[in-house]
Tab-separated table of C-alpha atoms in Angstrom:
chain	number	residue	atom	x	y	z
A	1	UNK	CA	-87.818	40.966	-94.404
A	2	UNK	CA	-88.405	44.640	-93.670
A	3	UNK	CA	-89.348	45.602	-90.319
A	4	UNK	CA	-93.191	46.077	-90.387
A	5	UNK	CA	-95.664	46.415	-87.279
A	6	UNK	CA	-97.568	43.407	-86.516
A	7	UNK	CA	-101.162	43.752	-85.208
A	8	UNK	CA	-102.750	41.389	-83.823
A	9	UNK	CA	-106.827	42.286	-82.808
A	10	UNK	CA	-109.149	39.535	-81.089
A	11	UNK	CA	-112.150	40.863	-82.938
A	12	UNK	CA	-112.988	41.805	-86.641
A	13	UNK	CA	-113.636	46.025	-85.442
A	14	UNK	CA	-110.342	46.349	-83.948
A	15	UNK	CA	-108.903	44.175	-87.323
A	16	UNK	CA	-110.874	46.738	-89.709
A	17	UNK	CA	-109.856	49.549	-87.175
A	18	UNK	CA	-106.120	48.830	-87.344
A	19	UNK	CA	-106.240	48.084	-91.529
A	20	UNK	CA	-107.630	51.649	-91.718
A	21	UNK	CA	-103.600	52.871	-91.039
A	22	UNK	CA	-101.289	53.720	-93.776
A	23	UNK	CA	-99.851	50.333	-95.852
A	24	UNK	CA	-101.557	48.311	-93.442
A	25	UNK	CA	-102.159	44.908	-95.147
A	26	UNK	CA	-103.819	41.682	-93.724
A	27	UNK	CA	-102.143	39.146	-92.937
A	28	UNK	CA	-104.116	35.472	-92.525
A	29	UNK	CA	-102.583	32.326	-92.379
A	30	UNK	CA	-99.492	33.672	-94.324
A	31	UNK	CA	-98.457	31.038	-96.530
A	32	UNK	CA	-98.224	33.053	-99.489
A	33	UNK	CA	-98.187	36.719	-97.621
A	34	UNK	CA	-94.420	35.477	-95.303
A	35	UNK	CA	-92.252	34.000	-97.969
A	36	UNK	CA	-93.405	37.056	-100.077
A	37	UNK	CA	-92.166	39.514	-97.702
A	38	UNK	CA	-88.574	37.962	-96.777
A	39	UNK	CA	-88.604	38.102	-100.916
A	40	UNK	CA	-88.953	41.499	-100.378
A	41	UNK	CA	-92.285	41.828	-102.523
A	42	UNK	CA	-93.983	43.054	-100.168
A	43	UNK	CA	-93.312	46.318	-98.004
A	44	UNK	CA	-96.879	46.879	-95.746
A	45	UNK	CA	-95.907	49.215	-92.548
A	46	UNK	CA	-98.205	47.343	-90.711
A	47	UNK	CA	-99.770	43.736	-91.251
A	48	UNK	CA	-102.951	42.977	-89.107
A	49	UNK	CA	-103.299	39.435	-88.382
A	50	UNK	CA	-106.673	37.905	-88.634
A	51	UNK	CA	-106.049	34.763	-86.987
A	52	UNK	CA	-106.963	35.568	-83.542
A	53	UNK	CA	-110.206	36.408	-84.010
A	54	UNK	CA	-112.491	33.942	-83.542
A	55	UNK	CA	-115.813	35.274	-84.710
A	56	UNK	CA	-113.460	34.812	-88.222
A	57	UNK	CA	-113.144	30.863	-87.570
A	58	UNK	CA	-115.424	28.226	-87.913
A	59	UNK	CA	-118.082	26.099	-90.541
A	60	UNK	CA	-121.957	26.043	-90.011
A	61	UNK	CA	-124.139	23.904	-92.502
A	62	UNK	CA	-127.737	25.280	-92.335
A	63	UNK	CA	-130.353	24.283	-94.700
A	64	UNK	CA	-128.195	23.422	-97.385
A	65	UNK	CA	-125.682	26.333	-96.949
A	66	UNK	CA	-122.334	25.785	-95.586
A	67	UNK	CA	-120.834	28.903	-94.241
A	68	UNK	CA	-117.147	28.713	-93.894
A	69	UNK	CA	-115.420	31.863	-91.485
A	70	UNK	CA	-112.922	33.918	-93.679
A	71	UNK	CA	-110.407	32.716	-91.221
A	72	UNK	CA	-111.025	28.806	-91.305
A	73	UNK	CA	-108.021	26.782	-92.179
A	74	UNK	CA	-108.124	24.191	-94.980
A	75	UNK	CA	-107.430	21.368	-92.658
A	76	UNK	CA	-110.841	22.445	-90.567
A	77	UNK	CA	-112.724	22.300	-94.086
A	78	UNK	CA	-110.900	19.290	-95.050
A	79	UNK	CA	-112.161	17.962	-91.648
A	80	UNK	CA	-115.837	19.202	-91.813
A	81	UNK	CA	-117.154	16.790	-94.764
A	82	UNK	CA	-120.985	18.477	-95.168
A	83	UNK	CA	-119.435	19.436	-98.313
A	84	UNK	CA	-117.270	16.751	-99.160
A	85	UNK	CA	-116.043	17.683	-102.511
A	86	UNK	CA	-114.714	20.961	-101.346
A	87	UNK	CA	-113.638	18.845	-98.167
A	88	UNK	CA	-111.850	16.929	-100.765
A	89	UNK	CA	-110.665	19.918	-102.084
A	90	UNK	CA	-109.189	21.708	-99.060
A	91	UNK	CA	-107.422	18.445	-98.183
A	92	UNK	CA	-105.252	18.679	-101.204
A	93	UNK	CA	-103.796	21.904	-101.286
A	94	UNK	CA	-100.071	22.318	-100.367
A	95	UNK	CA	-99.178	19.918	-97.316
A	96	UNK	CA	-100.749	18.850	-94.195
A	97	UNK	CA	-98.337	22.013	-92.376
A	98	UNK	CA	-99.185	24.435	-94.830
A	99	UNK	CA	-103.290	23.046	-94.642
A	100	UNK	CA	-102.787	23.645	-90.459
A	101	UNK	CA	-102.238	27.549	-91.323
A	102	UNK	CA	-103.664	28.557	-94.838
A	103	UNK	CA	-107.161	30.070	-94.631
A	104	UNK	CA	-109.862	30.175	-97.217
A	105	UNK	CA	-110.237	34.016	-96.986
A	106	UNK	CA	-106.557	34.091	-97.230
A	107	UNK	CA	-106.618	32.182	-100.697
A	108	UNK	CA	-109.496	33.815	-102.103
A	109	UNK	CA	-108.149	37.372	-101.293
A	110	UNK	CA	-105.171	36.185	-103.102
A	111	UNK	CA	-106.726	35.004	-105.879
A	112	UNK	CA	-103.350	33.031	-107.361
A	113	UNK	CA	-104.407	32.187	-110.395
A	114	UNK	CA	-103.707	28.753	-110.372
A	115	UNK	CA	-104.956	27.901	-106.382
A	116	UNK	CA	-108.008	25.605	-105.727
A	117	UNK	CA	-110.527	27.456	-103.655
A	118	UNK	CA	-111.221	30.229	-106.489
A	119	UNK	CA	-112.503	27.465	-108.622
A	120	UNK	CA	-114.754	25.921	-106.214
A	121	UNK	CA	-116.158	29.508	-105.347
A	122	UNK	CA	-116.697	30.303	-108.914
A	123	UNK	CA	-118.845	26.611	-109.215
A	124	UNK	CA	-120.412	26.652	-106.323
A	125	UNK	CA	-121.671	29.559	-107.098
A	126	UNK	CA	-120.546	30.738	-103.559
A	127	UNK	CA	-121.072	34.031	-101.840
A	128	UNK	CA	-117.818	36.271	-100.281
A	129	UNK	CA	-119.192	37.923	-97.410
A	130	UNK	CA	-116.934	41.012	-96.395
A	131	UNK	CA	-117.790	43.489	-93.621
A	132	UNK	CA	-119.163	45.520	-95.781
A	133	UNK	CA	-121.261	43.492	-98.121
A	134	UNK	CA	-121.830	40.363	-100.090
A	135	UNK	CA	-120.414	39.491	-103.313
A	136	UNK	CA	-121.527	37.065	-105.320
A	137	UNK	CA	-118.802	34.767	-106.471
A	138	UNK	CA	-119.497	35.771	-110.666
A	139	UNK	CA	-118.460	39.527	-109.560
A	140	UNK	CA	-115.892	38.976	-107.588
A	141	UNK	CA	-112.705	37.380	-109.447
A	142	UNK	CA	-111.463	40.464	-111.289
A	143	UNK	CA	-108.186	39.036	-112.709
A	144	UNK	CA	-105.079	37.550	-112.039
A	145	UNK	CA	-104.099	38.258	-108.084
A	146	UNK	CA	-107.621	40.845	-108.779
A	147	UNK	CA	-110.923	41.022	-106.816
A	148	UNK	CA	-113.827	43.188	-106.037
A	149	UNK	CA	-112.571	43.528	-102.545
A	150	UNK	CA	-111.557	47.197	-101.644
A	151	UNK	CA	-108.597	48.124	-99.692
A	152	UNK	CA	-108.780	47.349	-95.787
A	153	UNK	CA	-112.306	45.682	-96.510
A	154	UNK	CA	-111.965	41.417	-95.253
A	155	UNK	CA	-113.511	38.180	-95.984
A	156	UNK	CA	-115.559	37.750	-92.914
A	157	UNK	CA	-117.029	34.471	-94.811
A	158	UNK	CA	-117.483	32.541	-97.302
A	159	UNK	CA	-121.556	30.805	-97.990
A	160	UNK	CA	-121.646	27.336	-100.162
A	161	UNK	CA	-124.810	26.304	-101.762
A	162	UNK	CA	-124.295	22.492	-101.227
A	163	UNK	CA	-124.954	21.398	-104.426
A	164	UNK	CA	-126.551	17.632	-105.476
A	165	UNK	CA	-123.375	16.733	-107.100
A	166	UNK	CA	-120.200	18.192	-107.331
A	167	UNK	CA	-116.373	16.874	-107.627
A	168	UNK	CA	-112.834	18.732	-108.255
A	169	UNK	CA	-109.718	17.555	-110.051
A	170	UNK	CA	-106.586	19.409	-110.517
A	171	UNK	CA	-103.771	18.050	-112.336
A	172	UNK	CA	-101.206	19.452	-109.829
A	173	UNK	CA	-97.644	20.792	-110.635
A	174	UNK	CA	-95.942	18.447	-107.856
A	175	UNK	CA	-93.310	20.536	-106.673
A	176	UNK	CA	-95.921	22.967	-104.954
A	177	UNK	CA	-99.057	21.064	-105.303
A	178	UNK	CA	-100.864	24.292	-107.158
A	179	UNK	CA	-102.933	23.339	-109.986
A	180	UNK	CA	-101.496	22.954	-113.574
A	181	UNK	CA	-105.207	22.937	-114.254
A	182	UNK	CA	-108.418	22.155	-111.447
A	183	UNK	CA	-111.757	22.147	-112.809
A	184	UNK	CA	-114.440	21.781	-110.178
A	185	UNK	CA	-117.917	20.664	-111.334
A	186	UNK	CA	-121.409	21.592	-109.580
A	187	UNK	CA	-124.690	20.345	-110.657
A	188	UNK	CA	-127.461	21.650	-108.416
A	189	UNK	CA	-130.139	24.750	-107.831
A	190	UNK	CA	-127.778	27.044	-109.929
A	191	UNK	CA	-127.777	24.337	-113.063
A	192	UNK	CA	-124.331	22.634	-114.122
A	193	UNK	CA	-121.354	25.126	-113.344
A	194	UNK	CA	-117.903	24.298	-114.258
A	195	UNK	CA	-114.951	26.056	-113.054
A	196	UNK	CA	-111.651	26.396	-114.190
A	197	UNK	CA	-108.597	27.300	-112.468
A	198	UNK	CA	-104.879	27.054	-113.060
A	199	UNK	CA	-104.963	27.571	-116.908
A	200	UNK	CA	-105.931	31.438	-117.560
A	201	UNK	CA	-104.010	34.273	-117.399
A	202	UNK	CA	-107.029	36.049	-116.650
A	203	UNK	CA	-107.187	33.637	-113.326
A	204	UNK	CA	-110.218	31.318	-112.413
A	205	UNK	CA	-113.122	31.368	-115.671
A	206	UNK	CA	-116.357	29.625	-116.322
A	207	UNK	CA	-116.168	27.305	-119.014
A	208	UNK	CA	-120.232	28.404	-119.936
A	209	UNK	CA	-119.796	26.108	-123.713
A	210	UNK	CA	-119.389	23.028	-121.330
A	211	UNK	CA	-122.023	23.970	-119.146
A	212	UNK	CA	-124.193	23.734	-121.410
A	213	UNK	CA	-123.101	20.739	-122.960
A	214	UNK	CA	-123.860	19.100	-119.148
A	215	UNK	CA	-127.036	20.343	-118.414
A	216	UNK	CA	-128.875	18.321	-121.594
A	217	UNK	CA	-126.237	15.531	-120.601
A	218	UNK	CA	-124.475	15.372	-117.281
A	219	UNK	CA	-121.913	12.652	-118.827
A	220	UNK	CA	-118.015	12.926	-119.737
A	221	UNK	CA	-119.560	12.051	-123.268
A	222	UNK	CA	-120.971	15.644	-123.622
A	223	UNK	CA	-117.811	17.424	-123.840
A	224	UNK	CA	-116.770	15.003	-126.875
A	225	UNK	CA	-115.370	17.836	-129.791
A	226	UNK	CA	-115.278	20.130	-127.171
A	227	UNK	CA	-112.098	22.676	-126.066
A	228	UNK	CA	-111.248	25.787	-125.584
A	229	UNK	CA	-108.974	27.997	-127.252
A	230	UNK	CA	-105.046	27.847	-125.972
A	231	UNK	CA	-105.043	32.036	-126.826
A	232	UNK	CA	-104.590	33.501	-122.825
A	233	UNK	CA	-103.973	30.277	-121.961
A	234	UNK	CA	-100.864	30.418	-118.935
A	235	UNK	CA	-97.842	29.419	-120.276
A	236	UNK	CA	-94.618	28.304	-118.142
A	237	UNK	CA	-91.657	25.988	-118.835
A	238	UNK	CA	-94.230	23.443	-116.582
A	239	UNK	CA	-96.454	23.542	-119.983
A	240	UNK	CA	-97.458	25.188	-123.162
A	241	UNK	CA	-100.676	27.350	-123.356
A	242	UNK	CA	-101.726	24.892	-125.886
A	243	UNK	CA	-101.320	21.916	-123.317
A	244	UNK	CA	-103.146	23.465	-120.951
A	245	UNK	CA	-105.920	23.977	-123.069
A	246	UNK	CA	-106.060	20.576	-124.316
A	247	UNK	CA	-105.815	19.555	-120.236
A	248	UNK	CA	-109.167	21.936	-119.190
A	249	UNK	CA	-110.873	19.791	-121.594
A	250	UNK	CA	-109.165	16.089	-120.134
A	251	UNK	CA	-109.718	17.065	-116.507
A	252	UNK	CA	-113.308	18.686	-116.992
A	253	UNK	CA	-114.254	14.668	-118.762
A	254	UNK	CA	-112.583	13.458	-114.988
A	255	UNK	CA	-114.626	15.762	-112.889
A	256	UNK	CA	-117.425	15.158	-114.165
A	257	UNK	CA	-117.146	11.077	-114.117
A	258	UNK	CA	-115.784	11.471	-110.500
A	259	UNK	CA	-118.971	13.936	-109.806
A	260	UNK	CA	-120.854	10.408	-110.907
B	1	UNK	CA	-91.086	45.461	-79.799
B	2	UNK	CA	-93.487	42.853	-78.261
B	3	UNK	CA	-93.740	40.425	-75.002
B	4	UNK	CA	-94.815	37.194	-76.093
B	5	UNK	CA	-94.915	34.147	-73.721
B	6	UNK	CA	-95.013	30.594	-75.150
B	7	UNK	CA	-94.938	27.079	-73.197
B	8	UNK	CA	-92.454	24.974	-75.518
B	9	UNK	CA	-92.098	21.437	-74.869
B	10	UNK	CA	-93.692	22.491	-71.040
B	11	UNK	CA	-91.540	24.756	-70.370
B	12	UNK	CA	-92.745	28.716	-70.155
B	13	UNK	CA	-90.082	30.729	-72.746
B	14	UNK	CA	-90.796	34.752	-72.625
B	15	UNK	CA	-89.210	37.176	-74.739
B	16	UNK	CA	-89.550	40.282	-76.366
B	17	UNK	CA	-89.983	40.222	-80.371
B	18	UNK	CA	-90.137	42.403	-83.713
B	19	UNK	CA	-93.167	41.551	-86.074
B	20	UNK	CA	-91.195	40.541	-88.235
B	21	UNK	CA	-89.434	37.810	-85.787
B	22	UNK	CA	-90.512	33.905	-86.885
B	23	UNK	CA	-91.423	31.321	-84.280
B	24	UNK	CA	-88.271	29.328	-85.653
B	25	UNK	CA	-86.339	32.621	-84.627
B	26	UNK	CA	-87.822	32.842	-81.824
B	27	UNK	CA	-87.949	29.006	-80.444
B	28	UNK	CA	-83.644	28.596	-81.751
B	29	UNK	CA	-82.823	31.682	-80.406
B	30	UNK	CA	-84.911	32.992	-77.447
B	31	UNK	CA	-85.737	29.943	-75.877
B	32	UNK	CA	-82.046	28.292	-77.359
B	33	UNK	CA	-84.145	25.086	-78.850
B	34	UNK	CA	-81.698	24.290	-81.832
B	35	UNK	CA	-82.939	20.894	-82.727
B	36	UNK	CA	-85.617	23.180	-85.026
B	37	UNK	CA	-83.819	23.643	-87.726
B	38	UNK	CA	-84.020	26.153	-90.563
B	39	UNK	CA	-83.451	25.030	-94.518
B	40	UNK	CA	-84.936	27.193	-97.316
B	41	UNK	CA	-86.193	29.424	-95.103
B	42	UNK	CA	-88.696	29.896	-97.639
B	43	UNK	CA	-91.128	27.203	-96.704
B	44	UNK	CA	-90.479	24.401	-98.887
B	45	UNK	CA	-88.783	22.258	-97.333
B	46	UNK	CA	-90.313	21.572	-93.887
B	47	UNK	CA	-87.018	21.210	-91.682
B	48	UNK	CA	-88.488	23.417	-89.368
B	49	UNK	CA	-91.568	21.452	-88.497
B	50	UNK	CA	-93.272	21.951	-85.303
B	51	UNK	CA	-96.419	21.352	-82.981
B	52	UNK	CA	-98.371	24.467	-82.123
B	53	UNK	CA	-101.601	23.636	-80.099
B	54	UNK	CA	-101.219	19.985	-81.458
B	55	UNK	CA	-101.383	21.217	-85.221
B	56	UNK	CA	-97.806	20.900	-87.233
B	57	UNK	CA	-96.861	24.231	-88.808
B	58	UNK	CA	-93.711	25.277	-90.359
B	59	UNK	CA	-92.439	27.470	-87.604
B	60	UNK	CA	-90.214	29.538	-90.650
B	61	UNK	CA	-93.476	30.045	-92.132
B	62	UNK	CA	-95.172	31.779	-89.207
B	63	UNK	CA	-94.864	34.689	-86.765
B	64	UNK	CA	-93.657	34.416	-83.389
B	65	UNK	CA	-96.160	36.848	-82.029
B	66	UNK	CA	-98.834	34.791	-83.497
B	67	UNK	CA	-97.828	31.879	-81.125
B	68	UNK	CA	-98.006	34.035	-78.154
B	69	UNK	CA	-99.809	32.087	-75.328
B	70	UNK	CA	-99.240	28.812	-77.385
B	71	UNK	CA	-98.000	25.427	-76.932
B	72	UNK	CA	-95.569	23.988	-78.425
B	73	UNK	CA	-94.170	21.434	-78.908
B	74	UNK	CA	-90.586	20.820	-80.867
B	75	UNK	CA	-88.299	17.959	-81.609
B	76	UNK	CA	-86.646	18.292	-78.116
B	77	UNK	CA	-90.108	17.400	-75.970
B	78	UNK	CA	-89.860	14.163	-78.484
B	79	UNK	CA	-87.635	12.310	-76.299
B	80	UNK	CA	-89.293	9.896	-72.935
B	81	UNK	CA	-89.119	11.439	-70.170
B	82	UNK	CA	-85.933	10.015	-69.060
B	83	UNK	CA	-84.372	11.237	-72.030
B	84	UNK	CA	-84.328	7.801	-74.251
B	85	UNK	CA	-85.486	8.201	-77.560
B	86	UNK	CA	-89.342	8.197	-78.427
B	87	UNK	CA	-90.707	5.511	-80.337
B	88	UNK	CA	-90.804	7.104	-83.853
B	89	UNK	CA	-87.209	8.735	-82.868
B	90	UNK	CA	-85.774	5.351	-82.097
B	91	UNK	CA	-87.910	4.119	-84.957
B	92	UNK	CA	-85.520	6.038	-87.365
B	93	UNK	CA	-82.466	5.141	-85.949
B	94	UNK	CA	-83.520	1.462	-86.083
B	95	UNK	CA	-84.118	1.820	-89.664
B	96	UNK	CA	-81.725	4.106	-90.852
B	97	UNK	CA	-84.638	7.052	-91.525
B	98	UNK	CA	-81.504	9.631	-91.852
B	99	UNK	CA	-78.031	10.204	-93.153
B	100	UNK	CA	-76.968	13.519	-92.455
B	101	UNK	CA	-80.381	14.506	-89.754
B	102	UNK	CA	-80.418	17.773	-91.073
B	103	UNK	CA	-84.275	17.561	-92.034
B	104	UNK	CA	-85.130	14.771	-89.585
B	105	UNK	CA	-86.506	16.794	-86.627
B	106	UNK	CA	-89.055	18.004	-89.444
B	107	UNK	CA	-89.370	14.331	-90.234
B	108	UNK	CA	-90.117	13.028	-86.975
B	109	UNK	CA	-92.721	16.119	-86.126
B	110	UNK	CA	-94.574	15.319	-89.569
B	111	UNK	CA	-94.414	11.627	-88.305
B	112	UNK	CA	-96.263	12.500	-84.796
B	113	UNK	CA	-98.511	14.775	-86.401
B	114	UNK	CA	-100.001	11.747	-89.458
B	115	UNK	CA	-99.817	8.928	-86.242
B	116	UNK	CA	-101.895	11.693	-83.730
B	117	UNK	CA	-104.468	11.247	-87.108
B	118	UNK	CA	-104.123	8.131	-88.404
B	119	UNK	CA	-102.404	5.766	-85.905
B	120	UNK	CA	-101.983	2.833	-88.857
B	121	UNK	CA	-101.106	4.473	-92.088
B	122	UNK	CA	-100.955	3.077	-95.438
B	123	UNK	CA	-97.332	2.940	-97.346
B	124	UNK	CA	-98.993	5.306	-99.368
B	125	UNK	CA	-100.959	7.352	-96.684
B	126	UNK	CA	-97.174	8.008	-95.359
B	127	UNK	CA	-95.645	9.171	-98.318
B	128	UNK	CA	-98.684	11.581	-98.818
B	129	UNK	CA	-98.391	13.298	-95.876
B	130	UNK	CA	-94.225	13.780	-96.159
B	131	UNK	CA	-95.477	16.255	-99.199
B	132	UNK	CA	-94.349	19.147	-97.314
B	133	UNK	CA	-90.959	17.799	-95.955
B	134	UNK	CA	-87.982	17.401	-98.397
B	135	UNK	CA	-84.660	14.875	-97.641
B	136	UNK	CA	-82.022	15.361	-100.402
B	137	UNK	CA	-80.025	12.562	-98.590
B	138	UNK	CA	-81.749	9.029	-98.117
B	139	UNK	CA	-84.372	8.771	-101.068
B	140	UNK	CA	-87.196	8.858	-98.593
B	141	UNK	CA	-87.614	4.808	-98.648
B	142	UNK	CA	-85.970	4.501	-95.097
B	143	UNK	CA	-88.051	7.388	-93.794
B	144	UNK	CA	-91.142	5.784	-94.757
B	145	UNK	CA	-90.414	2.426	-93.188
B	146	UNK	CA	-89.408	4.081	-90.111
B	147	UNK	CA	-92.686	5.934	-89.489
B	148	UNK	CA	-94.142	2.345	-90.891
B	149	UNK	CA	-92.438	0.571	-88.162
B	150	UNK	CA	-92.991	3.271	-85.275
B	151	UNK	CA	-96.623	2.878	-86.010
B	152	UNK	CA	-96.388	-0.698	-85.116
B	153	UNK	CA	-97.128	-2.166	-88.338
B	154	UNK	CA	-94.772	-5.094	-89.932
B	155	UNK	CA	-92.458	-3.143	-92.289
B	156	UNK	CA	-90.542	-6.549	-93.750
B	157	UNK	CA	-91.787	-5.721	-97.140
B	158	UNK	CA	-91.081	-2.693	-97.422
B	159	UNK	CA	-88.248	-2.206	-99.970
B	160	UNK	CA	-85.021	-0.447	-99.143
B	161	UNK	CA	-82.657	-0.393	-96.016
């Protein structure tokens, strides 16, 4: 690794005051962020750890809306339950070690195209609180590693609608547990979303032709003749862009039977 | 540089650190704790398991200033009191759960960490939660029936030894 400055503030002013330095970077639970700097990937001067700042931690469920601090670890949302297919969710990404230090602001900063929590932002129809504004979830996934955020500005929180029926499935690359493709299904307030991550190059999308589909008919049945083109589909020597494609289609069918 | 002051297996460790300096760095080196030991270095392969405030982490995969005023706890403050093996420790010598040790401390952290949770786990509830550990030596089989038997449960069907 290169020698860097590490910050480490107890509350999110002194956090946003030390990010305003030169090629000072965030740093949250770091289990991307650290084996990208010893590759050398990374060279921020300074890295300001979020992690000790409490007001950053933490899940509230309040009339229907689970708010989730930027901070949180999956293994605390994998704990919590109020939401329990994003419960299930966060309790199936990477191991139980990497669970005790990854943080949802962390992932959705990141925005790997093929991590969980993007897709069950994106249906969920969730809200990325910063400390500067709110985004809604639509116009904030940019691209691949892309968001909305600007530089030095942090996920405070995250807000869940708890919808009436919701379930994810990922159809994970077992070596590192990411998702070869995760769809995560919502059926609430906001209609039937259905969220794709894993499979774009573009990152997480909205598969809208299967939304509709749902919302006359909230039954694997509905997608029947239904896919979605393998152009800008990822491909790796894990799988083709024309496998993937076919999988969005296989694992949407299982989220929605497991959403029941 | 940094102070940073830890308690590791009860015992206050202070030193001073870079940023950059990981807690496995810093818990081998500073407070001499060898038994953590470092594999891929690029957290795969969970060798360097440990305990901070209860929660396992891989200490490779994690700052040493960010464990400042922490507790931890590493495959050394495994052992009884009187320095006998612990039960999941013993458990794997009983039934073979390692050929060459080099990932075992991980092992036996991971294996505290699922019994702290879930004091009777499943075959499968065991394998699960050794996702984030590797053993290129023993096939894993002996592993699992160690943390089988250290939980208590019968582990006579359990294939392998």
């Amino acid at each position: 690794m290169y020698a860097f400055e590490l910050e480490r503030p107890t509350t999110l002013a002194d956090a946003i005051k030390a990010l305003g330095g030169e090629e000072a970077q965030p740093l949250s639970g770091g289990q991307t962020l650290i084996p990208t700097l010893k590759q050398r990937l990374a060279m921020p001067s300074t890295l300001v750890s979020l992690t000790g700042i409490d007001e950053l931690k933490g899940i509230k469920n309040e009339g229907g809306t689970l708010t989730i601090g930027g901070a949180t670890c999956h293994a605390d949302v994998a704990k919590d339950g109020s939401y329990p297919a994003l419960s299930d969710l966060a309790g199936h990404i990477g191991d139980p070690h990497v669970r005790n230090r990854g943080t949802i602001g962390g992932s959705l900063a990141n925005n790997d195209p093929s991590a969980c929590y993007p897709a069950a932002a994106l249906a969920s129809g969730a809200t990325i609180v910063t400390n500067n504004r709110e985004i809604a979830a639509d116009n904030y996934f940019t691209g691949l590693f892309e968001t909305a955020l600007d530089e030095g500005e942090i996920i405070t929180a995250v807000k869940f609608p708890i919808p009436e029926k919701a379930a994810y499935v990922k159809f994970e690359q077992p070596a590192s547990r990411f998702a070869l493709v995760g769809v995560f299904v919502t059926k609430g307030a906001n209609g039937v979303r259905v969220a794709v991550t894993g499979a774009s190059e573009g990152g997480v999308f909205r598969w809208t032709e299967a939304e509709e589909a749902l919302s006359s008919n909230f039954a694997p049945s509905a997608l029947e003749g239904l896919s979605v083109p393998a152009d800008g589909m990822i491909g790796d020597l894990h799988g083709t862009p024309e496998y993937r494609a076919h999988l969005v289609g296989v694992i949407t069918k299982r989220a929605v039977m497991k959403a029941g | 540089m940094t102070n940073v002051t830890m308690t590791i297996n009860g015992r206050s460790v202070s030193g001073t650190v870079e940023g950059r300096t990981l807690l496995s760095t810093f818990i081998r080196e500073t407070a001499g704790a060898t038994g953590t030991h470092v594999g891929c270095d690029t957290a795969q392969c969970g060798a360097c398991t440990v305990h901070v405030n209860g929660a396992s982490v891989k200490s490779c995969n994690m700052f040493a200033m960010e464990a400042d005023g922490a507790d931890v706890t590493t495959i050394e403050g495994m052992a009884n009191a009187d320095g006998s093996l612990g039960t999941i420790q013993q458990a794997f010598q009983d039934h073979h759960g390692l050929q060459c040790g080099f990932c075992t401390p991980g092992m036996v952290m991971t294996a505290a960490a699922l019994l702290k949770e879930n004091p009777t786990p499943t075959e499968g509830e065991v394998r699960e939660y050794l996702s984030g550990n590797l053993c290129r030596c023993t096939g894993y089989h002996n592993i699992v029936k160690a943390i089988m038997a250290a939980s208590g449960q019968d582990v006579s069907s359990i294939a392998a030894e």
